[in-house]
PDB file of C-alpha atoms in Angstrom:
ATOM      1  CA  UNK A   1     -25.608  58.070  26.236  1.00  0.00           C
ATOM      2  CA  UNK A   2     -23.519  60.222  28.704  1.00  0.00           C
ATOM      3  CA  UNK A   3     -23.359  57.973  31.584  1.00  0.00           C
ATOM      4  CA  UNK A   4     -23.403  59.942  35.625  1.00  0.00           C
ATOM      5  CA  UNK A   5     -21.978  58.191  38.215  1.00  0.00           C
ATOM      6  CA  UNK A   6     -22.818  59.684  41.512  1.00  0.00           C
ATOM      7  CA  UNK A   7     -20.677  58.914  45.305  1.00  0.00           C
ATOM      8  CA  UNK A   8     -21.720  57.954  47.535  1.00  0.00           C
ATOM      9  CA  UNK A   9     -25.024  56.620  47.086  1.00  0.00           C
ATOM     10  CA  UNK A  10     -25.542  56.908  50.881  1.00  0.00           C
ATOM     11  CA  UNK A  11     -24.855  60.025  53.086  1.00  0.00           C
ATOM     12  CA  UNK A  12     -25.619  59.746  56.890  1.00  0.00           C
ATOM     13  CA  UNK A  13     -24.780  62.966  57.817  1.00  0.00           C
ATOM     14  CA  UNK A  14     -24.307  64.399  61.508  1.00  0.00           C
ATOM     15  CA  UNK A  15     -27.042  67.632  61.760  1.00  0.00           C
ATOM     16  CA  UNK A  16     -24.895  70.549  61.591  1.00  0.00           C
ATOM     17  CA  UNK A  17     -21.280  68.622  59.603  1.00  0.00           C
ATOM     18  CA  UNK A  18     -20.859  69.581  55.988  1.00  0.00           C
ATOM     19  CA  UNK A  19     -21.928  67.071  53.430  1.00  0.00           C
ATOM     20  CA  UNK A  20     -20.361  66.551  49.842  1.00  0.00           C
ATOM     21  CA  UNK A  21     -21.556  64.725  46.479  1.00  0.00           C
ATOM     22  CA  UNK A  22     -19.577  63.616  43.894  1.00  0.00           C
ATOM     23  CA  UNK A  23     -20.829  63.265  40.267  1.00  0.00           C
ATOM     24  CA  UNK A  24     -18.195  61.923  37.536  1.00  0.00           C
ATOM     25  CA  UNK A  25     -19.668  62.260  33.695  1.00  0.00           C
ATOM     26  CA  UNK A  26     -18.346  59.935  31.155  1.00  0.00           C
ATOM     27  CA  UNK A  27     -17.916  63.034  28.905  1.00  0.00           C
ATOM     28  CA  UNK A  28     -16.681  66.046  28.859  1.00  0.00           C
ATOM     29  CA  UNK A  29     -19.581  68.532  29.613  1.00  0.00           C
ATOM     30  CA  UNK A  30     -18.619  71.328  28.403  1.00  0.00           C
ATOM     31  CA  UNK A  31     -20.316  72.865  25.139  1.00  0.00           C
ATOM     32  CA  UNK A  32     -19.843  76.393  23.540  1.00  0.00           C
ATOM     33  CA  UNK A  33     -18.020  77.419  26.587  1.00  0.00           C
ATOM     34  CA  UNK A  34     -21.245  76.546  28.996  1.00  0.00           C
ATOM     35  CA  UNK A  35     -21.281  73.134  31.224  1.00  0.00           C
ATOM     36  CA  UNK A  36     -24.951  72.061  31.569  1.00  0.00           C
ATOM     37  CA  UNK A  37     -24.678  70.495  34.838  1.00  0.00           C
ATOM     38  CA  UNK A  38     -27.693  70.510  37.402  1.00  0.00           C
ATOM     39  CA  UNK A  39     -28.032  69.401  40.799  1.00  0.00           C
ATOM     40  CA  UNK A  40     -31.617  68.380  41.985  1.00  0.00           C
ATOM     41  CA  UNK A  41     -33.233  67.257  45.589  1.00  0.00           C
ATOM     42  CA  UNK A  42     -36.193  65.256  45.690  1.00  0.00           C
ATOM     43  CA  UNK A  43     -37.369  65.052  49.739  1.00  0.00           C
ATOM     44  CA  UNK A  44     -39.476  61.934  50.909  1.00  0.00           C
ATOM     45  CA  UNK A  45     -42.800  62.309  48.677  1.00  0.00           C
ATOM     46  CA  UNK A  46     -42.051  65.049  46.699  1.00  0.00           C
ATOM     47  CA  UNK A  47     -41.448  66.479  42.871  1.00  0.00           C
ATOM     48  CA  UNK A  48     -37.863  66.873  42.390  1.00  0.00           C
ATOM     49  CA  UNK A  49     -37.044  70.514  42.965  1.00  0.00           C
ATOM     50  CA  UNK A  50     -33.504  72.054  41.021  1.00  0.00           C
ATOM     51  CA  UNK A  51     -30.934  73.662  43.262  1.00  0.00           C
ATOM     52  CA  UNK A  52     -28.183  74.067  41.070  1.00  0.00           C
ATOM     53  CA  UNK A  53     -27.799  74.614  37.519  1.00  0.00           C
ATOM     54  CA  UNK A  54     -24.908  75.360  34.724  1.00  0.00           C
ATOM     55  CA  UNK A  55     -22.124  73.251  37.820  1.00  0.00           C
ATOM     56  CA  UNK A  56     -22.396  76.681  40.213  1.00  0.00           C
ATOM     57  CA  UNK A  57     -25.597  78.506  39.624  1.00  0.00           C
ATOM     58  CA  UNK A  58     -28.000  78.389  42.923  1.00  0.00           C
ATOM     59  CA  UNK A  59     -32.047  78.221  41.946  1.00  0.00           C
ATOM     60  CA  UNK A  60     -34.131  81.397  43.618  1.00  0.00           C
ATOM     61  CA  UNK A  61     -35.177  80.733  47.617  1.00  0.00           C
ATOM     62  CA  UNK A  62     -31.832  78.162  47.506  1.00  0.00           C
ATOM     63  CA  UNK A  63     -30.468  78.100  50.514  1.00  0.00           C
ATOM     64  CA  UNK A  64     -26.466  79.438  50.574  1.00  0.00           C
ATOM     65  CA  UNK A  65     -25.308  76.204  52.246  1.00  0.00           C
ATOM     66  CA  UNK A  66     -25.579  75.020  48.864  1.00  0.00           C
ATOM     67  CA  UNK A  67     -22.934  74.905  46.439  1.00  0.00           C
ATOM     68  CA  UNK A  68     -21.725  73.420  43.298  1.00  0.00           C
ATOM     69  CA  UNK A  69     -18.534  73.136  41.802  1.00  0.00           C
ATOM     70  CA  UNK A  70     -16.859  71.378  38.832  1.00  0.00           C
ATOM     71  CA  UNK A  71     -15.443  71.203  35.897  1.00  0.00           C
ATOM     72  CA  UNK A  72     -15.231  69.308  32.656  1.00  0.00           C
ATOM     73  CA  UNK A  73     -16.183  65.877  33.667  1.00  0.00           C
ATOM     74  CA  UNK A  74     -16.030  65.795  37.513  1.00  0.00           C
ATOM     75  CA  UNK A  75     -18.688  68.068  39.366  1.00  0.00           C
ATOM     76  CA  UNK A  76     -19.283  68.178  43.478  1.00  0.00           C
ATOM     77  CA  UNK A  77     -22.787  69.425  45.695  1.00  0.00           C
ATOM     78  CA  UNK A  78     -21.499  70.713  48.703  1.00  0.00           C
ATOM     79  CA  UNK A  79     -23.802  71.468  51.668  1.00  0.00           C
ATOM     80  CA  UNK A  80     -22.336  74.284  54.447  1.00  0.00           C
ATOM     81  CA  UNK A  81     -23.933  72.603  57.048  1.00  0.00           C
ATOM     82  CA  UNK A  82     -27.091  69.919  57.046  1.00  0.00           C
ATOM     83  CA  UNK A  83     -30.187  70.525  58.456  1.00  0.00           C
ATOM     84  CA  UNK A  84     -33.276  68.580  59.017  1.00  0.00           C
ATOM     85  CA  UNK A  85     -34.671  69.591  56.252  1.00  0.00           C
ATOM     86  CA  UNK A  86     -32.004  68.698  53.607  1.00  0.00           C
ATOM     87  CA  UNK A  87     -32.859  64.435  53.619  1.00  0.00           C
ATOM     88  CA  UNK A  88     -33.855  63.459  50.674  1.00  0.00           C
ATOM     89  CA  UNK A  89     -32.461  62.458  47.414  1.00  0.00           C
ATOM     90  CA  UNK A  90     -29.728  64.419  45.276  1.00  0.00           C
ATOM     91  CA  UNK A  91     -29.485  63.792  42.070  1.00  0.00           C
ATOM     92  CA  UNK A  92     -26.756  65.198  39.188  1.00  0.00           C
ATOM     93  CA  UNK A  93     -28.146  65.516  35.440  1.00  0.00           C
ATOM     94  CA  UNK A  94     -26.406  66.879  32.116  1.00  0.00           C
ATOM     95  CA  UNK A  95     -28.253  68.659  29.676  1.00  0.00           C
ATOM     96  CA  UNK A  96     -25.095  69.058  27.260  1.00  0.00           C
ATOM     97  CA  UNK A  97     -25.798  65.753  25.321  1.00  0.00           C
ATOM     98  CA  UNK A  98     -28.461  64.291  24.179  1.00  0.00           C
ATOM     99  CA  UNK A  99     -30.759  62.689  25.517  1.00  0.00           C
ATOM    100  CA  UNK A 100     -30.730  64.329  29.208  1.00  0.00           C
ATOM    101  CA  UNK A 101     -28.849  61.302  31.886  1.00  0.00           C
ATOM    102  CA  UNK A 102     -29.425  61.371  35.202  1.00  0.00           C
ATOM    103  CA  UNK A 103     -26.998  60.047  38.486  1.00  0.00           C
ATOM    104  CA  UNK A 104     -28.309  57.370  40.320  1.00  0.00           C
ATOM    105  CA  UNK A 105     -28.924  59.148  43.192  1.00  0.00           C
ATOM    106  CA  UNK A 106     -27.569  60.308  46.467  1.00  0.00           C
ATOM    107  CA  UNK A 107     -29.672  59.107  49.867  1.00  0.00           C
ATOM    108  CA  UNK A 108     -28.905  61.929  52.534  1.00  0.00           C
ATOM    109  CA  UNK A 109     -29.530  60.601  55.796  1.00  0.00           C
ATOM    110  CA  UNK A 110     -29.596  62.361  59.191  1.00  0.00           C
ATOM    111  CA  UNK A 111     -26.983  60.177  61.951  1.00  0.00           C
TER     112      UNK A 111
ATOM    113  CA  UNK B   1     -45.890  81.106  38.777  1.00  0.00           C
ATOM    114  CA  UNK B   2     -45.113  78.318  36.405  1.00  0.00           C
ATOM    115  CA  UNK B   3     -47.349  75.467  37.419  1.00  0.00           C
ATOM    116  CA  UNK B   4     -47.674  72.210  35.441  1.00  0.00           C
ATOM    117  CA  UNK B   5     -50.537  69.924  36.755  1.00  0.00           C
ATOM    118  CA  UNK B   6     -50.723  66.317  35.523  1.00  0.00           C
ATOM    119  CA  UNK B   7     -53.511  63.648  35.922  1.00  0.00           C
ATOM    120  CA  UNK B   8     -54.472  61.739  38.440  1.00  0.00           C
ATOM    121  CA  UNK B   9     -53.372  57.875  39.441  1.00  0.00           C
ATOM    122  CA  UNK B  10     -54.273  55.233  36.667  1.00  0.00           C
ATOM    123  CA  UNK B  11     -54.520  51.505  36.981  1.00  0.00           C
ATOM    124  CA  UNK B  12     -53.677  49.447  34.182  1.00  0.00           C
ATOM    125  CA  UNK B  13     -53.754  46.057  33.050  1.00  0.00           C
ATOM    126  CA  UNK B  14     -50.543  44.312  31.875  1.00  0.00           C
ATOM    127  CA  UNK B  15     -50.528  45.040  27.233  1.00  0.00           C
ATOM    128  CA  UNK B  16     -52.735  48.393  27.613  1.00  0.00           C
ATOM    129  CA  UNK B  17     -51.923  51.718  27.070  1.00  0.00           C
ATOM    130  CA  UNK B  18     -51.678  54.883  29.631  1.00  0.00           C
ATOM    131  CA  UNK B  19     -52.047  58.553  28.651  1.00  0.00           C
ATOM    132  CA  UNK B  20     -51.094  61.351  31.080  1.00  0.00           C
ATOM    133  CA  UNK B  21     -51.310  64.953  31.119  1.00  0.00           C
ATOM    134  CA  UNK B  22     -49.478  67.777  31.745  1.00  0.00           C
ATOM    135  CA  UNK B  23     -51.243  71.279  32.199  1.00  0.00           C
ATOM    136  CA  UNK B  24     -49.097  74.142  31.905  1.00  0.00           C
ATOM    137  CA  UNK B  25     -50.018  77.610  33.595  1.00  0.00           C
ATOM    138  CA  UNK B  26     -48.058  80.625  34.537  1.00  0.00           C
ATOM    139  CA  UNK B  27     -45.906  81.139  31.200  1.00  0.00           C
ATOM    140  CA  UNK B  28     -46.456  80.565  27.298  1.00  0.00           C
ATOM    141  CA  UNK B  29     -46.545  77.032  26.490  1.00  0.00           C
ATOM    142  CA  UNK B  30     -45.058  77.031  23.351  1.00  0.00           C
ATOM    143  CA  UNK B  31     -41.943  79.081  24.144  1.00  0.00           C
ATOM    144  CA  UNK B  32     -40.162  76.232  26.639  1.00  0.00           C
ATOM    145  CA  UNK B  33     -39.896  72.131  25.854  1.00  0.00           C
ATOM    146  CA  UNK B  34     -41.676  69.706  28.037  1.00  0.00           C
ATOM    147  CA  UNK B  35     -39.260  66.672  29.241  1.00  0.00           C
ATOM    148  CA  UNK B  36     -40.595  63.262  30.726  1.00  0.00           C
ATOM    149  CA  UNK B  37     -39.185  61.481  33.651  1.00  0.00           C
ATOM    150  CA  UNK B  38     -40.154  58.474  35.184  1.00  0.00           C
ATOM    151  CA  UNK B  39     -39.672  56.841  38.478  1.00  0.00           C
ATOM    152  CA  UNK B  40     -39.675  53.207  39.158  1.00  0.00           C
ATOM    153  CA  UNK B  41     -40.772  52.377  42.986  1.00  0.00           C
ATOM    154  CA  UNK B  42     -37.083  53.399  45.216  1.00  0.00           C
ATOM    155  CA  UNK B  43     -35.414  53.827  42.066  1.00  0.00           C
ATOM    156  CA  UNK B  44     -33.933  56.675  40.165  1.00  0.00           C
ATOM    157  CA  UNK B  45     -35.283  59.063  37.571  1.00  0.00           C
ATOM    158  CA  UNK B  46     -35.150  57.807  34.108  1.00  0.00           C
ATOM    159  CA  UNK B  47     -35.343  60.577  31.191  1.00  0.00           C
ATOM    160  CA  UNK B  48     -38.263  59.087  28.823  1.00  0.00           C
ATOM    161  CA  UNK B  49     -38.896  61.928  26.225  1.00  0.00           C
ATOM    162  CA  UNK B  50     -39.001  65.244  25.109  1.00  0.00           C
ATOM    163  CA  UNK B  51     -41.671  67.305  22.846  1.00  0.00           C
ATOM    164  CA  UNK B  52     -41.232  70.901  21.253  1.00  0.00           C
ATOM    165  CA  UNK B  53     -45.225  72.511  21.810  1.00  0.00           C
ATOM    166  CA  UNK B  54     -44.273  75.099  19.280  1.00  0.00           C
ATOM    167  CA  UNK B  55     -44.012  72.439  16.500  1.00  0.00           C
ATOM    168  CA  UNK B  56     -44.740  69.256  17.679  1.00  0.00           C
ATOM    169  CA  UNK B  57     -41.526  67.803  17.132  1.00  0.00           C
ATOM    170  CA  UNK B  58     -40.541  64.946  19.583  1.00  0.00           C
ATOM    171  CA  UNK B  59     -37.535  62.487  20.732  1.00  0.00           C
ATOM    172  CA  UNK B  60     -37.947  59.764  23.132  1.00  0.00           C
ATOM    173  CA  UNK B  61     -35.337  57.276  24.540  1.00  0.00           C
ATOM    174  CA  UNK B  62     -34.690  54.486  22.435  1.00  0.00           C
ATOM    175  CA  UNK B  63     -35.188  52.422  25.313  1.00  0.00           C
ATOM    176  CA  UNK B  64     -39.122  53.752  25.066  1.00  0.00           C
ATOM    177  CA  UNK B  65     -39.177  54.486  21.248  1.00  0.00           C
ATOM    178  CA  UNK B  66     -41.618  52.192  20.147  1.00  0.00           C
ATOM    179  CA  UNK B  67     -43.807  52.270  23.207  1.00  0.00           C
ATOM    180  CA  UNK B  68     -44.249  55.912  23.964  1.00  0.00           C
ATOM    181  CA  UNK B  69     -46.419  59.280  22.218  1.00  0.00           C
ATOM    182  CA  UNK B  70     -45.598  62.530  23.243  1.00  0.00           C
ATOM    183  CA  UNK B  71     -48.195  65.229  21.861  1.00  0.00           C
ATOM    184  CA  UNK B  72     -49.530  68.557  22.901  1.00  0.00           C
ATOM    185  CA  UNK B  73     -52.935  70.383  22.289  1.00  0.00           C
ATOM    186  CA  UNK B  74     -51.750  74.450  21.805  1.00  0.00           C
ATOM    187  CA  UNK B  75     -55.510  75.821  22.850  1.00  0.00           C
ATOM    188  CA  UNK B  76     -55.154  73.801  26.135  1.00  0.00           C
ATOM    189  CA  UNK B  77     -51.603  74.437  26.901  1.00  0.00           C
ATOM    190  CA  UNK B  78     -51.242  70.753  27.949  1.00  0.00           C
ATOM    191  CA  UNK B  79     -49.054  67.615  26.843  1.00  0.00           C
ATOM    192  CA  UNK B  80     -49.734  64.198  26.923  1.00  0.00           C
ATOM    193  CA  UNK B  81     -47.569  61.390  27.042  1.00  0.00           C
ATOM    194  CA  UNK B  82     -49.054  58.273  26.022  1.00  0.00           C
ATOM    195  CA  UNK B  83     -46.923  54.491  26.864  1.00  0.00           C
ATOM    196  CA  UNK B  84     -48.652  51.720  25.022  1.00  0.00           C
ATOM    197  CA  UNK B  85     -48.024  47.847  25.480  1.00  0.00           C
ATOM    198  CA  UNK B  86     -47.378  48.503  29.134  1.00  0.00           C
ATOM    199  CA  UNK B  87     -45.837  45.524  31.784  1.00  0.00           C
ATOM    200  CA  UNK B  88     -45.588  45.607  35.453  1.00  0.00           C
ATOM    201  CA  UNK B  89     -41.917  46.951  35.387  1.00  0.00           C
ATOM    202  CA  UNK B  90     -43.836  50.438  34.060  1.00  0.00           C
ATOM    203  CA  UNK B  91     -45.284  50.876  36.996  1.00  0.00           C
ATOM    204  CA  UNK B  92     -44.175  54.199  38.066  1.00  0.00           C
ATOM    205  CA  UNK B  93     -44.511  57.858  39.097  1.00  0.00           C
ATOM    206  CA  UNK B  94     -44.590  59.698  35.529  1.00  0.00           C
ATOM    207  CA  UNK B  95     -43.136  63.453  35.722  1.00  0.00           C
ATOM    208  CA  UNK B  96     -43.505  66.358  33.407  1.00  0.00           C
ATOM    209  CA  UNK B  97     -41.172  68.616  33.342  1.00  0.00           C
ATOM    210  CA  UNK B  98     -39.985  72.274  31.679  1.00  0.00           C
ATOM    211  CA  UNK B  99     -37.152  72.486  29.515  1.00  0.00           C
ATOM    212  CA  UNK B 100     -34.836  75.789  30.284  1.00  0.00           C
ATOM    213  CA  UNK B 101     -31.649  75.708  28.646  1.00  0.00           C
ATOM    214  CA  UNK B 102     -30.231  72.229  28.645  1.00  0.00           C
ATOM    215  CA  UNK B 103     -32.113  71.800  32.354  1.00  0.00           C
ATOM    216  CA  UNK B 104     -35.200  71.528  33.867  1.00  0.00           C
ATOM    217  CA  UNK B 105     -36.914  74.150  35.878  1.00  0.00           C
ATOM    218  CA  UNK B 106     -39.907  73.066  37.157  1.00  0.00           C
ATOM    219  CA  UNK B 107     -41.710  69.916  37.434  1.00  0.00           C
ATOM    220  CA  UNK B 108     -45.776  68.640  37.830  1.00  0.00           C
ATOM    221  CA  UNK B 109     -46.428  66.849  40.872  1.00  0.00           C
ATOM    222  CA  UNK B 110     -46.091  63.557  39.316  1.00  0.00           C
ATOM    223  CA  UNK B 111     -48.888  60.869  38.238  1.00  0.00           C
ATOM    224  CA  UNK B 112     -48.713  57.194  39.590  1.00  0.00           C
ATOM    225  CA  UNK B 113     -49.396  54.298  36.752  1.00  0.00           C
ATOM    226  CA  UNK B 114     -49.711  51.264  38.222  1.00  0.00           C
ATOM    227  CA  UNK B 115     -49.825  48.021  35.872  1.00  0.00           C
ATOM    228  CA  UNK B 116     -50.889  45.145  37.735  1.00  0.00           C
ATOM    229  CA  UNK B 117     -53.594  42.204  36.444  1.00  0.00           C
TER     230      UNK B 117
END
């Protein structure tokens, strides 16, 4: 299985600073000139919810301090500038091999 | 709007078996796959199985192979994902979730299986 290894696994963030994920695939994910990379958030109680999909493609009602970026193997969620609103969990996931793999997750904490 | 809505909480004893459901509403059910995710207590999400609703056809983690059922019911729009032989380490918050292109798009609200004698 394509193993995701996500940095840092905790984020205290100042409200207002920018805020950066890393997520490092063990394989290339590229496939048929796609990369099936997604970034989701899960806040405290809640469903995930997908932000991000294909490394740089924000989900509808997304807000644009959300970004991703990437390429073959080594993919980044970048946020503008945290709010409130934004703690929660982040996880990466591939869809290019199978079975799906997640990241371990990314703890974003307000200072 | 696509909705999936999945049973309520279950309480199990350690060596039964669970089944949970997954409604879907809001688009054709047997156009899009249905994924399963679970979520130990602060853990991660752990990718458990997949079914086709067109066909039927499944695949589940080998880590789950032996233990888990994915089926669907067309008329009712709605999956079920059924983990036998369960053990306290399955207690968890069991997801559905739609398949889109190599990704997920939308997820139920979760079901909590607790195993505990």
């Amino acid at each position: 299985d394509v193993v995701m290894t996500q940095s840092p696994l905790s984020l205290p963030v100042t409200l207002g600073q920018p805020a950066s994920i890393s997520c490092r695939s063990s394989q290339s994910l590229v496939y048929n000139e796609n990369t099936y990379l997604n970034w989701f958030q899960q806040r405290p109680g809640q469903s995930p919810r997908r932000l991000i999909y294909k490394v740089s493609n924000r989900d509808s009602g997304v807000p644009d301090r959300f970004s991703g970026s990437g390429s073959g193997t080594d993919f980044t969620l970048k946020i503008s500038r945290v709010e409130a609103e934004d703690v929660g969990l982040y996880y990466c996931m591939q869809g290019t091999h199978w079975p799906p793999t997640f990241g371990q997750g990314t703890k974003l904490e307000i200072k | 709007q696509v909705q999936l809505v999945q049973s309520g909480a279950e309480v199990k004893k350690p060596g039964a078996s669970v089944r949970v459901s997954c409604k879907a509403s809001g688009y054709t059910f047997i156009s899009y796959g249905l994924h399963w995710v679970r979520q130990a207590p602060g853990q991660g999400l752990d990718w458990m199985a997949w079914i086709n609703p067109d066909n039927g056809n499944t695949k589940s983690s080998q880590k789950f192979q032996d233990r888990v059922t994915i089926t669907r019911d067309t008329s009712a729009s709605t999956a079920y994902m059924e983990l036998s032989s369960l053990r306290s380490e399955d207690t968890a918050v069991y997801y559905c979730a739609r398949d889109v292109s190599s990704s997920i798009d939308s997820w139920g609200q979760g079901t909590l299986v607790t195993v505990s004698s």
